Short mmCIF file of C-alpha atoms and ligand atoms in Angstrom, two decimals:
data_model
loop_
_atom_site.label_atom_id
_atom_site.label_comp_id
_atom_site.label_asym_id
_atom_site.label_seq_id
_atom_site.Cartn_x
_atom_site.Cartn_y
_atom_site.Cartn_z
CA MET H 21 21.35 8.82 -7.42
CA LEU H 22 21.01 6.54 -10.41
CA LEU H 23 17.87 6.29 -12.53
CA ALA H 24 17.45 2.74 -13.87
CA ARG H 25 14.90 2.19 -16.62
CA THR H 26 15.43 -1.52 -17.27
CA VAL H 27 15.95 -4.66 -15.20
CA PRO H 28 19.54 -5.14 -16.48
CA GLU H 29 20.41 -1.54 -15.48
CA LEU H 30 18.94 -2.11 -12.02
CA ARG H 31 20.68 -5.48 -11.66
CA ALA H 32 24.07 -4.00 -12.55
CA ALA H 33 23.72 -1.34 -9.83
CA VAL H 34 22.45 -3.82 -7.26
CA GLU H 35 25.15 -6.39 -8.01
CA ALA H 36 27.84 -3.73 -7.60
CA ALA H 37 26.38 -2.79 -4.21
CA ARG H 38 26.23 -6.46 -3.19
CA ALA H 39 29.84 -6.96 -4.25
CA ALA H 40 30.70 -4.06 -1.93
CA GLY H 41 29.00 -5.96 0.91
CA LYS H 42 25.86 -3.83 1.05
CA ALA H 43 22.40 -5.16 1.84
CA VAL H 44 19.70 -4.05 -0.58
CA GLY H 45 16.43 -2.47 0.54
CA LEU H 46 13.47 -2.01 -1.81
CA VAL H 47 10.53 0.38 -1.48
CA PRO H 48 7.92 -0.36 -4.17
CA THR H 49 5.71 2.63 -5.06
CA MET H 50 3.54 4.01 -7.82
CA GLY H 51 5.12 7.44 -7.42
CA CYS H 52 3.46 10.75 -6.56
CA LEU H 53 5.51 10.43 -3.43
CA HIS H 54 4.50 11.92 -0.09
CA GLU H 55 5.89 11.77 3.42
CA GLY H 56 4.32 8.32 3.95
CA HIS H 57 6.40 6.88 1.11
CA LEU H 58 9.47 8.70 2.40
CA SER H 59 9.01 7.21 5.87
CA LEU H 60 9.29 3.81 4.14
CA VAL H 61 12.55 4.99 2.57
CA ASP H 62 13.86 5.97 6.01
CA LEU H 63 12.99 2.50 7.36
CA ALA H 64 14.68 0.80 4.39
CA ARG H 65 17.80 2.91 4.87
CA SER H 66 17.93 2.04 8.57
CA ARG H 67 18.17 -1.65 7.59
CA ALA H 68 20.02 -1.72 4.29
CA ALA H 69 23.04 0.25 3.06
CA PHE H 70 21.71 0.38 -0.52
CA THR H 71 18.17 1.58 -1.16
CA VAL H 72 16.08 1.18 -4.30
CA VAL H 73 12.75 2.95 -4.77
CA SER H 74 10.66 1.63 -7.62
CA ILE H 75 8.21 3.99 -9.32
CA PHE H 76 5.83 2.13 -11.58
CA VAL H 77 2.12 2.75 -12.04
CA ASN H 78 1.26 -0.89 -12.41
CA PRO H 79 -1.47 -1.34 -15.01
CA THR H 80 -2.37 -4.87 -13.91
CA GLN H 81 -3.67 -3.78 -10.51
CA PHE H 82 -6.18 -1.27 -11.90
CA GLY H 83 -9.69 -2.26 -12.92
CA PRO H 84 -11.02 -1.13 -16.33
CA LYS H 85 -13.05 1.69 -14.73
CA GLU H 86 -10.31 2.81 -12.33
CA ASP H 87 -7.90 5.74 -12.49
CA PHE H 88 -4.84 4.20 -14.23
CA ALA H 89 -4.74 6.78 -17.05
CA ARG H 90 -5.14 9.80 -14.78
CA TYR H 91 -3.06 8.54 -11.83
CA PRO H 92 -0.71 11.47 -10.98
CA ARG H 93 2.84 11.04 -12.31
CA PRO H 94 5.02 13.95 -11.08
CA PHE H 95 8.13 11.98 -11.95
CA GLU H 96 10.81 14.69 -11.72
CA GLU H 97 9.56 15.85 -8.33
CA ASP H 98 9.54 12.21 -7.16
CA CYS H 99 13.18 11.80 -8.22
CA ARG H 100 14.11 15.01 -6.44
CA LEU H 101 12.45 13.78 -3.23
CA CYS H 102 14.22 10.41 -3.49
CA ALA H 103 17.62 12.02 -4.04
CA ALA H 104 17.08 14.33 -1.06
CA ARG H 105 16.18 11.34 1.11
CA GLY H 106 19.36 9.39 0.28
CA VAL H 107 17.92 6.85 -2.17
CA ASP H 108 20.61 5.12 -4.25
CA VAL H 109 18.54 4.02 -7.25
CA VAL H 110 15.14 4.96 -8.62
CA PHE H 111 13.90 2.06 -10.73
CA ALA H 112 11.27 3.36 -13.14
CA PRO H 113 10.63 0.78 -15.85
CA GLY H 114 8.41 1.43 -18.85
CA ALA H 115 5.33 -0.52 -19.89
CA ASP H 116 7.71 -3.17 -21.29
CA PHE H 117 8.44 -4.24 -17.68
CA TYR H 118 5.79 -6.78 -18.64
CA ALA H 119 6.54 -8.78 -21.77
CA ALA H 120 3.88 -8.06 -24.39
CA ASP H 121 2.76 -11.68 -24.15
CA ALA H 122 3.25 -12.08 -20.37
CA SER H 123 1.17 -15.05 -19.24
CA THR H 124 2.22 -15.79 -15.65
CA TRP H 125 0.36 -14.48 -12.61
CA VAL H 126 0.76 -14.68 -8.86
CA GLU H 127 -2.55 -15.25 -7.12
CA GLU H 128 -3.01 -15.36 -3.36
CA THR H 129 -6.34 -16.94 -2.57
CA ALA H 130 -7.07 -16.41 1.15
CA VAL H 131 -6.21 -13.02 2.63
CA SER H 132 -6.88 -11.33 -0.74
CA GLN H 133 -10.56 -12.25 -0.43
CA GLY H 134 -13.04 -9.80 1.10
CA LEU H 135 -12.39 -6.12 1.92
CA CYS H 136 -10.74 -4.46 -1.12
CA GLY H 137 -10.45 -7.83 -2.86
CA GLU H 138 -14.21 -8.10 -3.06
CA HIS H 139 -14.62 -4.67 -4.63
CA ARG H 140 -11.53 -4.63 -6.87
CA PRO H 141 -11.51 -7.95 -8.74
CA GLY H 142 -8.02 -8.81 -10.00
CA HIS H 143 -6.37 -6.03 -7.97
CA PHE H 144 -4.34 -8.25 -5.64
CA ARG H 145 -3.34 -10.56 -8.48
CA GLY H 146 -1.81 -7.50 -10.15
CA VAL H 147 -0.18 -6.38 -6.90
CA ALA H 148 1.26 -9.81 -6.05
CA THR H 149 2.59 -10.27 -9.58
CA VAL H 150 4.30 -6.89 -9.78
CA VAL H 151 5.74 -7.15 -6.26
CA LEU H 152 7.29 -10.54 -7.02
CA LYS H 153 8.72 -9.11 -10.26
CA LEU H 154 10.18 -6.14 -8.36
CA LEU H 155 11.63 -8.33 -5.60
CA ASN H 156 13.27 -10.54 -8.23
CA ALA H 157 14.50 -7.59 -10.30
CA ALA H 158 16.10 -5.89 -7.28
CA ARG H 159 17.15 -9.10 -5.48
CA ALA H 160 16.16 -7.19 -2.34
CA ASP H 161 17.18 -8.39 1.13
CA VAL H 162 14.49 -6.28 2.76
CA ALA H 163 11.38 -4.66 1.31
CA VAL H 164 9.20 -2.08 3.03
CA PHE H 165 5.42 -1.71 2.81
CA GLY H 166 2.97 0.59 4.58
CA ARG H 167 0.37 -0.58 7.05
CA LYS H 168 -2.03 1.85 5.42
CA ASP H 169 -2.57 -0.85 2.78
CA LEU H 170 -3.41 -3.51 5.33
CA GLN H 171 -4.65 -6.18 2.95
CA GLN H 172 -1.80 -5.61 0.49
CA LEU H 173 0.67 -6.18 3.31
CA ALA H 174 -1.09 -9.41 4.30
CA VAL H 175 -1.06 -10.63 0.68
CA ILE H 176 2.66 -9.89 0.35
CA ARG H 177 3.51 -11.65 3.61
CA ARG H 178 1.68 -14.75 2.35
CA LEU H 179 3.34 -14.55 -1.06
CA VAL H 180 6.80 -14.36 0.51
CA ARG H 181 6.07 -17.21 2.90
CA ASP H 182 4.29 -19.50 0.45
CA LEU H 183 6.78 -19.05 -2.42
CA ASP H 184 9.95 -18.97 -0.24
CA VAL H 185 10.99 -15.56 -1.51
CA PRO H 186 14.32 -14.71 0.17
CA VAL H 187 13.37 -11.28 1.47
CA GLU H 188 12.45 -9.81 4.84
CA ILE H 189 9.25 -7.77 4.78
CA LEU H 190 9.21 -4.67 6.99
CA GLU H 191 6.09 -2.68 7.74
CA ALA H 192 5.81 1.04 8.37
CA PRO H 193 3.03 2.74 10.35
CA THR H 194 0.44 4.84 8.54
CA ALA H 195 1.65 8.40 8.02
CA ARG H 196 -1.10 10.98 8.49
CA ASP H 197 -1.46 14.67 7.76
CA SER H 198 -1.79 16.88 10.84
CA ASP H 199 -5.60 16.78 10.45
CA GLY H 200 -5.58 12.96 10.74
CA LEU H 201 -6.19 12.03 7.09
CA ALA H 202 -4.00 9.11 6.01
CA MET H 203 -1.57 10.35 3.38
CA SER H 204 -2.33 9.06 -0.11
CA SER H 205 -1.34 10.00 -3.63
CA ARG H 206 -5.07 10.08 -4.37
CA ASN H 207 -5.67 12.86 -1.80
CA ARG H 208 -4.65 15.23 -4.62
CA TYR H 209 -7.94 14.49 -6.31
CA LEU H 210 -9.96 15.85 -3.36
CA SER H 211 -11.68 19.25 -3.49
CA PRO H 212 -11.65 21.18 -0.18
CA ALA H 213 -15.22 20.02 0.54
CA GLU H 214 -14.34 16.40 -0.24
CA ARG H 215 -11.28 16.60 1.95
CA ALA H 216 -13.42 17.92 4.83
CA ALA H 217 -15.75 14.92 4.35
CA ALA H 218 -12.77 12.53 4.15
CA LEU H 219 -11.63 13.64 7.61
CA VAL H 220 -14.64 11.84 9.05
CA ILE H 221 -12.94 8.52 8.13
CA PRO H 222 -10.09 8.74 10.68
CA ALA H 223 -12.46 10.39 13.18
CA ALA H 224 -14.91 7.47 12.91
CA LEU H 225 -12.11 4.91 13.34
CA ALA H 226 -10.77 6.77 16.36
CA ALA H 227 -14.22 6.97 17.97
CA ALA H 228 -14.75 3.23 17.56
CA ALA H 229 -11.26 2.41 18.83
CA SER H 230 -11.75 4.52 21.94
CA LEU H 231 -14.96 2.58 22.66
CA ALA H 232 -12.94 -0.66 22.54
CA ARG H 233 -10.23 0.86 24.72
CA ALA H 234 -12.95 1.74 27.23
CA GLY H 235 -13.79 -1.99 27.44
CA GLU H 236 -16.40 -2.65 24.73
CA ARG H 237 -15.70 -6.09 23.20
CA ASP H 238 -18.79 -6.56 21.04
CA PRO H 239 -17.72 -6.12 17.38
CA ALA H 240 -21.26 -5.04 16.41
CA LYS H 241 -21.21 -2.19 18.91
CA VAL H 242 -17.73 -1.04 17.98
CA LEU H 243 -18.66 -1.11 14.28
CA ALA H 244 -21.93 0.71 14.96
CA ALA H 245 -20.02 3.57 16.60
CA ALA H 246 -17.88 4.02 13.50
CA ARG H 247 -20.77 3.51 11.09
CA ALA H 248 -22.86 6.20 12.82
CA ARG H 249 -20.08 8.76 12.37
CA LEU H 250 -19.58 7.82 8.73
CA ALA H 251 -23.31 7.84 7.95
CA ALA H 252 -23.66 11.35 9.42
CA GLU H 253 -21.35 12.71 6.69
CA PRO H 254 -23.34 13.13 3.45
CA GLY H 255 -20.13 13.69 1.49
CA LEU H 256 -18.98 10.10 2.05
CA ARG H 257 -20.21 6.91 0.41
CA LEU H 258 -19.17 3.90 2.44
CA GLN H 259 -17.91 0.86 0.51
CA TYR H 260 -17.05 -1.35 3.47
CA LEU H 261 -16.38 -1.11 7.17
CA GLU H 262 -15.19 -4.23 8.95
CA LEU H 263 -13.52 -5.33 12.13
CA VAL H 264 -11.00 -8.00 11.17
CA ASP H 265 -8.30 -10.13 12.72
CA ALA H 266 -4.93 -8.53 11.94
CA ASP H 267 -3.39 -11.76 10.59
CA THR H 268 -6.19 -13.57 8.80
CA LEU H 269 -8.26 -10.52 7.80
CA ARG H 270 -11.33 -12.61 8.66
CA PRO H 271 -14.05 -10.94 10.77
CA ALA H 272 -12.77 -10.58 14.32
CA PRO H 273 -14.77 -12.60 16.85
CA ALA H 274 -14.16 -9.94 19.51
CA ALA H 275 -13.08 -6.30 19.58
CA GLU H 276 -9.81 -7.32 21.16
CA PRO H 277 -7.19 -4.58 21.42
CA GLY H 278 -3.91 -5.85 19.97
CA ARG H 279 -5.63 -8.31 17.60
CA ALA H 280 -8.53 -6.61 15.87
CA VAL H 281 -8.27 -3.92 13.20
CA LEU H 282 -10.97 -1.64 11.84
CA ALA H 283 -10.73 -1.40 8.06
CA VAL H 284 -12.69 1.00 5.90
CA ALA H 285 -13.08 2.03 2.27
CA ALA H 286 -15.22 5.00 1.28
CA PHE H 287 -15.68 7.39 -1.62
CA ALA H 288 -15.37 11.15 -1.20
CA GLY H 289 -16.77 12.32 -4.53
CA ALA H 290 -15.18 10.04 -7.13
CA THR H 291 -12.09 9.37 -5.01
CA ARG H 292 -11.84 6.04 -3.24
CA LEU H 293 -10.03 6.23 0.10
CA ILE H 294 -9.00 3.43 2.45
CA ASP H 295 -7.84 3.55 6.03
CA ASN H 296 -7.48 1.23 9.00
CA LEU H 297 -6.82 1.44 12.71
CA ALA H 298 -5.71 -1.28 15.11
CA LEU H 299 -7.81 -1.24 18.25
P1 LIG F 321 1.55 3.34 -3.47
O1 LIG F 321 2.46 4.29 -4.15
O2 LIG F 321 0.22 3.92 -3.10
O3 LIG F 321 1.44 2.03 -4.20
O4 LIG F 321 2.22 3.00 -2.07
C1 LIG F 321 3.54 2.51 -2.01
C2 LIG F 321 3.83 2.08 -0.60
O5 LIG F 321 3.68 3.19 0.28
C3 LIG F 321 2.90 0.98 -0.09
O6 LIG F 321 3.64 0.07 0.70
C4 LIG F 321 1.92 1.75 0.76
O7 LIG F 321 1.34 0.98 1.79
C5 LIG F 321 2.83 2.82 1.34
N1 LIG F 321 2.04 3.97 1.78
C6 LIG F 321 1.17 4.71 1.06
N2 LIG F 321 0.60 5.65 1.84
C7 LIG F 321 1.12 5.50 3.08
C8 LIG F 321 0.93 6.16 4.33
N3 LIG F 321 0.08 7.19 4.47
N4 LIG F 321 1.64 5.73 5.39
C9 LIG F 321 2.50 4.69 5.27
N5 LIG F 321 2.73 4.02 4.13
C10 LIG F 321 2.05 4.42 3.04
#
């Protein structure tokens, strides 16, 4: 496995693979890899003979009071995991991935509104900008993203469509620990008590989804079922809970299985967690 630190190094490796007739798959990450990330690698490898994992804690998607400085960076362990999973290149640029006087931004203005976009101003501008940079740097044929970051996925699909980026976006289902908690690099921050509280998030989503499966179509009632579970856990502070249309991310007019998705963000202690579940 090659470790590329600069765009020219990455390009040289990718161009050699292309010349050998290989399709290129990209898995963008911020590192601190877990089995969820590695499931994205597996999906990339099933569709492309040459796989690049980028590891870059992107400063432009963090707010001034967020955890950029303390975001976990177990880089050697990440490289070991990538090598064991058959990754061809880890692309880990330095801060100079952005020119010191970078002045160009990618801003999606519809699906990035509401949900996380409302609570993390500038976040999706940072995400869209870095993802376009990574797609261009790797000249990827396919790129894989997790459904766990529902709104991020929607933003990237729009970006690719609206700017004619020549890449196919693949989505991977949310990987969960055996207790139901969606895997996240930030789960490392949780104390045992906070983790116990965090488990109420998937439980609340599942309770609401089973109500819809049983025939309930009123969004207010489905949301109330989830909200009651979340409110009963004093260790959680809810940021948002919404039932949204899977494509537009606008409030869903009905709790329609196959169309509507429950999306939640909540704090367990100081750690912000997100999750979602399609009805
Ligand atoms: P991150 O390193 O958090 O920026 O995530 C990198 C990619 O991994 C994104 O496409 C995420 O949606 C995806 N991802 C993170 N956690 C999970 C998970 N539990 N299941 C599936 N994909 C995930």
